[in-house]
Amino acid sequence: MAKVLLLNGSPHPNGCTAAALAEVERTLAQEGVETELIQVGSAAIRGCISCGFCMKNGRCVFDDLVNETAKKFEAADGLVVGSPVYYGSPNGTILAFLDRLFYSTPFSKHMKVGAAVVSCRRGGNTASFDVLNKYFTISGMPVASSTYWNQVHGFSAEDVAKDLEGLQTMRNLARNMSFLIRAITAEKQAHGLPLEEHSEFTSFPDGK
Ligand SMILES: Cc1cc2nc3c(=O)[nH]c(=O)nc-3n(C[C@H](O)[C@H](O)[C@H](O)COP(=O)(O)O)c2cc1C
């Protein structure tokens, strides 16, 4: 059975982002996809300190929800990251969490399907959406799309319930994600993963 992990970056477990993620989860369940939601935004998550511990040990030096989630991410076929918009960006907690999760985990994320879901009252959704998608597209993760950018509007879950197009976008996203996971699983079984080259690492250290 396909499995999708969902992260809620909001500190509100029953807020707007949660309402959008719940619509994704409900639809994934209808598609026969197993889901697990991790409430990230209420935890005290510190940022990456670039200490290099993970390069030697394959896990983050701070042994918290990031390391717990890493095992679940490794086992999942897809990842949905939900975030409220704070000053036109994803909220600080989810960014600190994702920096550490993606940087510290040595396993391949290649062809795990990613999707970002954002929630704002008025503005900043698309800029936040773009930031979150960058974690997927540097990791060989195809991004599932929908019939609009994956956003809802509101200040409370009740507002989001009235954002009918936003919720429709979540349902279409979930169906597309489920389709992509099935297609990728079949292709992996038939032909394996596409080759990824990693030999080059250009940083121009000598200024040339
Ligand atoms: C610190 C802070 C900054 C915010 N900045 C924005 C913003 O830039 N644009 C916006 O439309 N809403 C902003 N909001 C409102 C929330 O993004 C919005 O209500 C969101 O849907 C809340 O999601 P949640 O219930 O899942 O936490 C901000 C809220 C907070 C607490």
PDB file of C-alpha atoms and ligand atoms in Angstrom:
ATOM      1  CA  MET A   1       0.000   0.000   0.000  1.00  0.00           C
ATOM      2  CA  ALA A   2       1.329   3.446  -0.927  1.00  0.00           C
ATOM      3  CA  LYS A   3       2.091   5.724   1.999  1.00  0.00           C
ATOM      4  CA  VAL A   4       2.130   9.515   2.199  1.00  0.00           C
ATOM      5  CA  LEU A   5       3.525  11.492   5.107  1.00  0.00           C
ATOM      6  CA  LEU A   6       1.999  14.905   5.822  1.00  0.00           C
ATOM      7  CA  LEU A   7       3.643  17.649   7.893  1.00  0.00           C
ATOM      8  CA  ASN A   8       1.682  20.498   9.462  1.00  0.00           C
ATOM      9  CA  GLY A   9       4.016  23.431  10.044  1.00  0.00           C
ATOM     10  CA  SER A  10       1.331  25.483  11.764  1.00  0.00           C
ATOM     11  CA  PRO A  11       1.244  25.747  15.555  1.00  0.00           C
ATOM     12  CA  HIS A  12      -2.534  25.217  15.279  1.00  0.00           C
ATOM     13  CA  PRO A  13      -3.378  21.505  15.017  1.00  0.00           C
ATOM     14  CA  ASN A  14      -6.959  22.439  14.054  1.00  0.00           C
ATOM     15  CA  GLY A  15      -6.306  25.604  12.076  1.00  0.00           C
ATOM     16  CA  CYS A  16      -6.386  26.544   8.411  1.00  0.00           C
ATOM     17  CA  THR A  17      -3.400  24.496   7.263  1.00  0.00           C
ATOM     18  CA  ALA A  18      -4.792  21.494   9.125  1.00  0.00           C
ATOM     19  CA  ALA A  19      -8.133  21.915   7.321  1.00  0.00           C
ATOM     20  CA  ALA A  20      -6.377  21.894   3.936  1.00  0.00           C
ATOM     21  CA  LEU A  21      -4.253  18.882   4.882  1.00  0.00           C
ATOM     22  CA  ALA A  22      -7.352  17.041   6.160  1.00  0.00           C
ATOM     23  CA  GLU A  23      -8.971  17.427   2.726  1.00  0.00           C
ATOM     24  CA  VAL A  24      -5.803  15.999   1.131  1.00  0.00           C
ATOM     25  CA  GLU A  25      -5.790  13.110   3.625  1.00  0.00           C
ATOM     26  CA  ARG A  26      -9.486  12.300   3.113  1.00  0.00           C
ATOM     27  CA  THR A  27      -9.014  12.127  -0.646  1.00  0.00           C
ATOM     28  CA  LEU A  28      -5.818  10.090  -0.406  1.00  0.00           C
ATOM     29  CA  ALA A  29      -7.705   7.609   1.798  1.00  0.00           C
ATOM     30  CA  GLN A  30     -10.410   7.332  -0.896  1.00  0.00           C
ATOM     31  CA  GLU A  31      -7.596   6.570  -3.348  1.00  0.00           C
ATOM     32  CA  GLY A  32      -6.361   3.729  -1.123  1.00  0.00           C
ATOM     33  CA  VAL A  33      -3.270   5.590   0.071  1.00  0.00           C
ATOM     34  CA  GLU A  34      -2.207   5.250   3.711  1.00  0.00           C
ATOM     35  CA  THR A  35      -1.411   8.560   5.426  1.00  0.00           C
ATOM     36  CA  GLU A  36       0.227   9.828   8.584  1.00  0.00           C
ATOM     37  CA  LEU A  37       0.178  13.446   9.716  1.00  0.00           C
ATOM     38  CA  ILE A  38       2.923  14.871  11.903  1.00  0.00           C
ATOM     39  CA  GLN A  39       2.151  18.034  13.863  1.00  0.00           C
ATOM     40  CA  VAL A  40       5.429  19.931  13.497  1.00  0.00           C
ATOM     41  CA  GLY A  41       4.438  23.524  14.228  1.00  0.00           C
ATOM     42  CA  SER A  42       3.708  23.069  17.938  1.00  0.00           C
ATOM     43  CA  ALA A  43       7.156  21.587  18.636  1.00  0.00           C
ATOM     44  CA  ALA A  44      10.233  23.587  19.628  1.00  0.00           C
ATOM     45  CA  ILE A  45      12.361  23.056  16.531  1.00  0.00           C
ATOM     46  CA  ARG A  46      15.677  24.816  16.322  1.00  0.00           C
ATOM     47  CA  GLY A  47      17.477  25.633  13.089  1.00  0.00           C
ATOM     48  CA  CYS A  48      20.416  23.883  11.418  1.00  0.00           C
ATOM     49  CA  ILE A  49      23.774  24.913  12.902  1.00  0.00           C
ATOM     50  CA  SER A  50      25.792  23.515   9.961  1.00  0.00           C
ATOM     51  CA  CYS A  51      27.944  21.458  12.346  1.00  0.00           C
ATOM     52  CA  GLY A  52      28.505  18.548   9.937  1.00  0.00           C
ATOM     53  CA  PHE A  53      27.471  15.890  12.504  1.00  0.00           C
ATOM     54  CA  CYS A  54      24.910  14.486  10.041  1.00  0.00           C
ATOM     55  CA  MET A  55      27.528  13.967   7.326  1.00  0.00           C
ATOM     56  CA  LYS A  56      29.346  11.478   9.575  1.00  0.00           C
ATOM     57  CA  ASN A  57      26.418  10.009  11.484  1.00  0.00           C
ATOM     58  CA  GLY A  58      23.469  10.086   9.083  1.00  0.00           C
ATOM     59  CA  ARG A  59      21.222  11.888  11.532  1.00  0.00           C
ATOM     60  CA  CYS A  60      20.848  15.359  13.039  1.00  0.00           C
ATOM     61  CA  VAL A  61      22.862  16.234  16.136  1.00  0.00           C
ATOM     62  CA  PHE A  62      19.640  17.471  17.765  1.00  0.00           C
ATOM     63  CA  ASP A  63      17.727  14.278  18.501  1.00  0.00           C
ATOM     64  CA  ASP A  64      14.152  15.504  18.248  1.00  0.00           C
ATOM     65  CA  LEU A  65      11.124  15.271  15.967  1.00  0.00           C
ATOM     66  CA  VAL A  66      13.385  15.689  12.910  1.00  0.00           C
ATOM     67  CA  ASN A  67      15.175  12.374  13.510  1.00  0.00           C
ATOM     68  CA  GLU A  68      11.882  10.681  14.405  1.00  0.00           C
ATOM     69  CA  THR A  69      10.337  11.901  11.158  1.00  0.00           C
ATOM     70  CA  ALA A  70      13.362  10.885   9.064  1.00  0.00           C
ATOM     71  CA  LYS A  71      12.534   7.167   9.398  1.00  0.00           C
ATOM     72  CA  LYS A  72       8.930   7.812   8.362  1.00  0.00           C
ATOM     73  CA  PHE A  73      10.026   9.956   5.421  1.00  0.00           C
ATOM     74  CA  GLU A  74      12.375   7.193   4.254  1.00  0.00           C
ATOM     75  CA  ALA A  75       9.503   4.682   4.274  1.00  0.00           C
ATOM     76  CA  ALA A  76       7.024   7.018   2.534  1.00  0.00           C
ATOM     77  CA  ASP A  77       6.239   7.243  -1.184  1.00  0.00           C
ATOM     78  CA  GLY A  78       5.213  10.878  -0.902  1.00  0.00           C
ATOM     79  CA  LEU A  79       5.517  13.939   1.327  1.00  0.00           C
ATOM     80  CA  VAL A  80       3.015  16.776   1.734  1.00  0.00           C
ATOM     81  CA  VAL A  81       4.314  19.851   3.539  1.00  0.00           C
ATOM     82  CA  GLY A  82       1.705  22.270   4.877  1.00  0.00           C
ATOM     83  CA  SER A  83       2.548  25.742   6.118  1.00  0.00           C
ATOM     84  CA  PRO A  84       0.792  28.935   7.135  1.00  0.00           C
ATOM     85  CA  VAL A  85       2.179  32.118   5.565  1.00  0.00           C
ATOM     86  CA  TYR A  86       4.135  34.338   7.962  1.00  0.00           C
ATOM     87  CA  TYR A  87       5.264  37.663   6.478  1.00  0.00           C
ATOM     88  CA  GLY A  88       5.036  36.309   2.959  1.00  0.00           C
ATOM     89  CA  SER A  89       7.047  33.119   3.648  1.00  0.00           C
ATOM     90  CA  PRO A  90       6.490  29.656   5.117  1.00  0.00           C
ATOM     91  CA  ASN A  91       6.538  29.856   8.915  1.00  0.00           C
ATOM     92  CA  GLY A  92       9.894  29.670  10.693  1.00  0.00           C
ATOM     93  CA  THR A  93       9.262  26.357  12.425  1.00  0.00           C
ATOM     94  CA  ILE A  94       8.599  24.437   9.214  1.00  0.00           C
ATOM     95  CA  LEU A  95      11.632  25.970   7.515  1.00  0.00           C
ATOM     96  CA  ALA A  96      13.917  25.040  10.422  1.00  0.00           C
ATOM     97  CA  PHE A  97      12.406  21.539  10.369  1.00  0.00           C
ATOM     98  CA  LEU A  98      12.789  21.035   6.609  1.00  0.00           C
ATOM     99  CA  ASP A  99      16.356  22.401   6.486  1.00  0.00           C
ATOM    100  CA  ARG A 100      17.382  19.835   9.065  1.00  0.00           C
ATOM    101  CA  LEU A 101      15.234  16.966   7.721  1.00  0.00           C
ATOM    102  CA  PHE A 102      16.445  17.252   4.136  1.00  0.00           C
ATOM    103  CA  TYR A 103      20.082  18.044   4.980  1.00  0.00           C
ATOM    104  CA  SER A 104      20.635  15.421   7.666  1.00  0.00           C
ATOM    105  CA  THR A 105      19.065  12.380   5.963  1.00  0.00           C
ATOM    106  CA  PRO A 106      21.400  10.274   3.799  1.00  0.00           C
ATOM    107  CA  PHE A 107      18.683   8.143   2.153  1.00  0.00           C
ATOM    108  CA  SER A 108      17.602   8.817  -1.435  1.00  0.00           C
ATOM    109  CA  LYS A 109      14.464  10.870  -1.916  1.00  0.00           C
ATOM    110  CA  HIS A 110      14.598  10.180  -5.657  1.00  0.00           C
ATOM    111  CA  MET A 111      11.061   9.759  -7.104  1.00  0.00           C
ATOM    112  CA  LYS A 112       9.258  10.212  -3.793  1.00  0.00           C
ATOM    113  CA  VAL A 113       6.420  12.559  -4.766  1.00  0.00           C
ATOM    114  CA  GLY A 114       6.316  15.972  -3.064  1.00  0.00           C
ATOM    115  CA  ALA A 115       3.600  18.561  -2.623  1.00  0.00           C
ATOM    116  CA  ALA A 116       3.414  21.844  -0.738  1.00  0.00           C
ATOM    117  CA  VAL A 117       0.185  23.249   0.704  1.00  0.00           C
ATOM    118  CA  VAL A 118       0.015  26.830   1.973  1.00  0.00           C
ATOM    119  CA  SER A 119      -2.535  28.834   3.901  1.00  0.00           C
ATOM    120  CA  CYS A 120      -2.806  32.590   4.275  1.00  0.00           C
ATOM    121  CA  ARG A 121      -5.392  35.164   5.203  1.00  0.00           C
ATOM    122  CA  ARG A 122      -4.669  37.571   2.327  1.00  0.00           C
ATOM    123  CA  GLY A 123      -1.294  37.345   0.567  1.00  0.00           C
ATOM    124  CA  GLY A 124       2.052  35.571   0.280  1.00  0.00           C
ATOM    125  CA  ASN A 125       0.790  32.127  -0.662  1.00  0.00           C
ATOM    126  CA  THR A 126       2.569  31.758  -3.992  1.00  0.00           C
ATOM    127  CA  ALA A 127       5.920  33.005  -2.668  1.00  0.00           C
ATOM    128  CA  SER A 128       5.664  30.518   0.216  1.00  0.00           C
ATOM    129  CA  PHE A 129       4.610  27.734  -2.165  1.00  0.00           C
ATOM    130  CA  ASP A 130       7.736  28.377  -4.266  1.00  0.00           C
ATOM    131  CA  VAL A 131      10.031  28.185  -1.217  1.00  0.00           C
ATOM    132  CA  LEU A 132       8.615  24.824  -0.128  1.00  0.00           C
ATOM    133  CA  ASN A 133       8.791  23.298  -3.605  1.00  0.00           C
ATOM    134  CA  LYS A 134      12.536  23.916  -3.684  1.00  0.00           C
ATOM    135  CA  TYR A 135      13.136  21.182  -1.078  1.00  0.00           C
ATOM    136  CA  PHE A 136      11.570  18.658  -3.465  1.00  0.00           C
ATOM    137  CA  THR A 137      13.150  19.812  -6.700  1.00  0.00           C
ATOM    138  CA  ILE A 138      16.720  19.688  -5.379  1.00  0.00           C
ATOM    139  CA  SER A 139      16.082  16.127  -4.162  1.00  0.00           C
ATOM    140  CA  GLY A 140      14.937  14.390  -7.357  1.00  0.00           C
ATOM    141  CA  MET A 141      11.347  14.448  -6.114  1.00  0.00           C
ATOM    142  CA  PRO A 142       8.615  14.962  -8.738  1.00  0.00           C
ATOM    143  CA  VAL A 143       6.097  17.572  -7.620  1.00  0.00           C
ATOM    144  CA  ALA A 144       2.394  16.751  -7.775  1.00  0.00           C
ATOM    145  CA  SER A 145       0.285  19.571  -9.152  1.00  0.00           C
ATOM    146  CA  SER A 146      -3.387  20.494  -9.076  1.00  0.00           C
ATOM    147  CA  THR A 147      -5.917  22.797 -10.721  1.00  0.00           C
ATOM    148  CA  TYR A 148      -4.533  25.867  -8.934  1.00  0.00           C
ATOM    149  CA  TRP A 149      -1.466  26.473  -6.772  1.00  0.00           C
ATOM    150  CA  ASN A 150      -2.079  24.477  -3.596  1.00  0.00           C
ATOM    151  CA  GLN A 151      -3.445  27.211  -1.371  1.00  0.00           C
ATOM    152  CA  VAL A 152      -6.350  28.001   0.909  1.00  0.00           C
ATOM    153  CA  HIS A 153      -7.372  31.341   2.408  1.00  0.00           C
ATOM    154  CA  GLY A 154      -8.524  32.100   5.936  1.00  0.00           C
ATOM    155  CA  PHE A 155      -7.788  33.028   9.501  1.00  0.00           C
ATOM    156  CA  SER A 156      -9.629  30.047  10.964  1.00  0.00           C
ATOM    157  CA  ALA A 157     -10.590  26.529   9.866  1.00  0.00           C
ATOM    158  CA  GLU A 158     -14.189  27.802   9.476  1.00  0.00           C
ATOM    159  CA  ASP A 159     -12.965  30.318   6.877  1.00  0.00           C
ATOM    160  CA  VAL A 160     -11.168  27.556   4.994  1.00  0.00           C
ATOM    161  CA  ALA A 161     -14.370  25.464   4.943  1.00  0.00           C
ATOM    162  CA  LYS A 162     -15.867  28.311   2.876  1.00  0.00           C
ATOM    163  CA  ASP A 163     -12.921  28.353   0.437  1.00  0.00           C
ATOM    164  CA  LEU A 164     -14.539  25.801  -1.854  1.00  0.00           C
ATOM    165  CA  GLU A 165     -12.053  26.247  -4.692  1.00  0.00           C
ATOM    166  CA  GLY A 166      -9.166  25.884  -2.242  1.00  0.00           C
ATOM    167  CA  LEU A 167     -10.587  22.582  -0.980  1.00  0.00           C
ATOM    168  CA  GLN A 168     -11.230  21.420  -4.539  1.00  0.00           C
ATOM    169  CA  THR A 169      -7.573  22.177  -5.275  1.00  0.00           C
ATOM    170  CA  MET A 170      -6.600  19.940  -2.334  1.00  0.00           C
ATOM    171  CA  ARG A 171      -8.746  17.053  -3.604  1.00  0.00           C
ATOM    172  CA  ASN A 172      -7.377  17.313  -7.138  1.00  0.00           C
ATOM    173  CA  LEU A 173      -3.856  17.483  -5.726  1.00  0.00           C
ATOM    174  CA  ALA A 174      -4.406  14.296  -3.720  1.00  0.00           C
ATOM    175  CA  ARG A 175      -5.750  12.413  -6.756  1.00  0.00           C
ATOM    176  CA  ASN A 176      -2.845  13.548  -8.924  1.00  0.00           C
ATOM    177  CA  MET A 177      -0.381  12.619  -6.205  1.00  0.00           C
ATOM    178  CA  SER A 178      -1.887   9.163  -5.861  1.00  0.00           C
ATOM    179  CA  PHE A 179      -1.771   8.682  -9.666  1.00  0.00           C
ATOM    180  CA  LEU A 180       1.894   9.762  -9.797  1.00  0.00           C
ATOM    181  CA  ILE A 181       2.842   7.405  -6.976  1.00  0.00           C
ATOM    182  CA  ARG A 182       1.153   4.477  -8.731  1.00  0.00           C
ATOM    183  CA  ALA A 183       2.840   5.334 -12.049  1.00  0.00           C
ATOM    184  CA  ILE A 184       6.267   5.710 -10.427  1.00  0.00           C
ATOM    185  CA  THR A 185       5.892   2.474  -8.462  1.00  0.00           C
ATOM    186  CA  ALA A 186       5.010   0.561 -11.647  1.00  0.00           C
ATOM    187  CA  GLU A 187       7.922   2.097 -13.601  1.00  0.00           C
ATOM    188  CA  LYS A 188      10.357   1.439 -10.737  1.00  0.00           C
ATOM    189  CA  GLN A 189       9.288  -2.199 -10.680  1.00  0.00           C
ATOM    190  CA  ALA A 190       9.643  -2.503 -14.464  1.00  0.00           C
ATOM    191  CA  HIS A 191      12.856  -0.551 -15.080  1.00  0.00           C
ATOM    192  CA  GLY A 192      14.265   0.785 -11.782  1.00  0.00           C
ATOM    193  CA  LEU A 193      15.073   4.408 -11.012  1.00  0.00           C
ATOM    194  CA  PRO A 194      16.648   6.719 -13.606  1.00  0.00           C
ATOM    195  CA  LEU A 195      20.393   7.263 -13.289  1.00  0.00           C
ATOM    196  CA  GLU A 196      21.442  10.183 -11.087  1.00  0.00           C
ATOM    197  CA  GLU A 197      24.984  11.531 -11.483  1.00  0.00           C
ATOM    198  CA  HIS A 198      26.611  13.009  -8.398  1.00  0.00           C
ATOM    199  CA  SER A 199      30.303  13.263  -9.303  1.00  0.00           C
ATOM    200  CA  GLU A 200      30.409  17.026  -9.959  1.00  0.00           C
ATOM    201  CA  PHE A 201      30.229  19.598  -7.153  1.00  0.00           C
ATOM    202  CA  THR A 202      31.109  22.987  -8.605  1.00  0.00           C
ATOM    203  CA  SER A 203      31.787  25.755  -6.084  1.00  0.00           C
ATOM    204  CA  PHE A 204      34.499  27.769  -7.885  1.00  0.00           C
ATOM    205  CA  PRO A 205      36.730  27.651  -4.779  1.00  0.00           C
ATOM    206  CA  ASP A 206      39.754  28.945  -6.722  1.00  0.00           C
ATOM    207  CA  GLY A 207      37.796  31.837  -8.230  1.00  0.00           C
ATOM    208  CA  LYS A 208      38.246  30.573 -11.834  1.00  0.00           C
TER     209      LYS A 208
HETATM  210  C1  LIG B   1       3.362  35.923  12.540  1.00  0.00           C
HETATM  211  C2  LIG B   1       2.258  35.858  11.524  1.00  0.00           C
HETATM  212  C3  LIG B   1       2.474  36.379  10.269  1.00  0.00           C
HETATM  213  C4  LIG B   1       1.472  36.299   9.296  1.00  0.00           C
HETATM  214  N1  LIG B   1       1.733  36.790   8.049  1.00  0.00           N
HETATM  215  C5  LIG B   1       0.783  36.689   7.084  1.00  0.00           C
HETATM  216  C6  LIG B   1       1.039  37.139   5.754  1.00  0.00           C
HETATM  217  O1  LIG B   1       2.139  37.564   5.392  1.00  0.00           O
HETATM  218  N2  LIG B   1       0.026  37.065   4.861  1.00  0.00           N
HETATM  219  C7  LIG B   1      -1.206  36.589   5.193  1.00  0.00           C
HETATM  220  O2  LIG B   1      -2.085  36.595   4.352  1.00  0.00           O
HETATM  221  N3  LIG B   1      -1.469  36.095   6.426  1.00  0.00           N
HETATM  222  C8  LIG B   1      -0.508  36.141   7.374  1.00  0.00           C
HETATM  223  N4  LIG B   1      -0.756  35.627   8.629  1.00  0.00           N
HETATM  224  C9  LIG B   1      -2.033  34.925   8.868  1.00  0.00           C
HETATM  225  C10 LIG B   1      -1.899  33.402   8.648  1.00  0.00           C
HETATM  226  O3  LIG B   1      -0.971  33.064   7.661  1.00  0.00           O
HETATM  227  C11 LIG B   1      -3.206  32.776   8.186  1.00  0.00           C
HETATM  228  O4  LIG B   1      -4.272  33.142   9.001  1.00  0.00           O
HETATM  229  C12 LIG B   1      -3.099  31.264   8.097  1.00  0.00           C
HETATM  230  O5  LIG B   1      -4.182  30.793   7.331  1.00  0.00           O
HETATM  231  C13 LIG B   1      -3.121  30.597   9.467  1.00  0.00           C
HETATM  232  O6  LIG B   1      -2.970  29.199   9.311  1.00  0.00           O
HETATM  233  P1  LIG B   1      -3.080  28.202  10.572  1.00  0.00           P
HETATM  234  O7  LIG B   1      -4.458  28.362  11.139  1.00  0.00           O
HETATM  235  O8  LIG B   1      -2.878  26.865   9.984  1.00  0.00           O
HETATM  236  O9  LIG B   1      -2.012  28.588  11.517  1.00  0.00           O
HETATM  237  C14 LIG B   1       0.227  35.688   9.609  1.00  0.00           C
HETATM  238  C15 LIG B   1       0.018  35.162  10.892  1.00  0.00           C
HETATM  239  C16 LIG B   1       1.011  35.240  11.830  1.00  0.00           C
HETATM  240  C17 LIG B   1       0.777  34.627  13.209  1.00  0.00           C
END
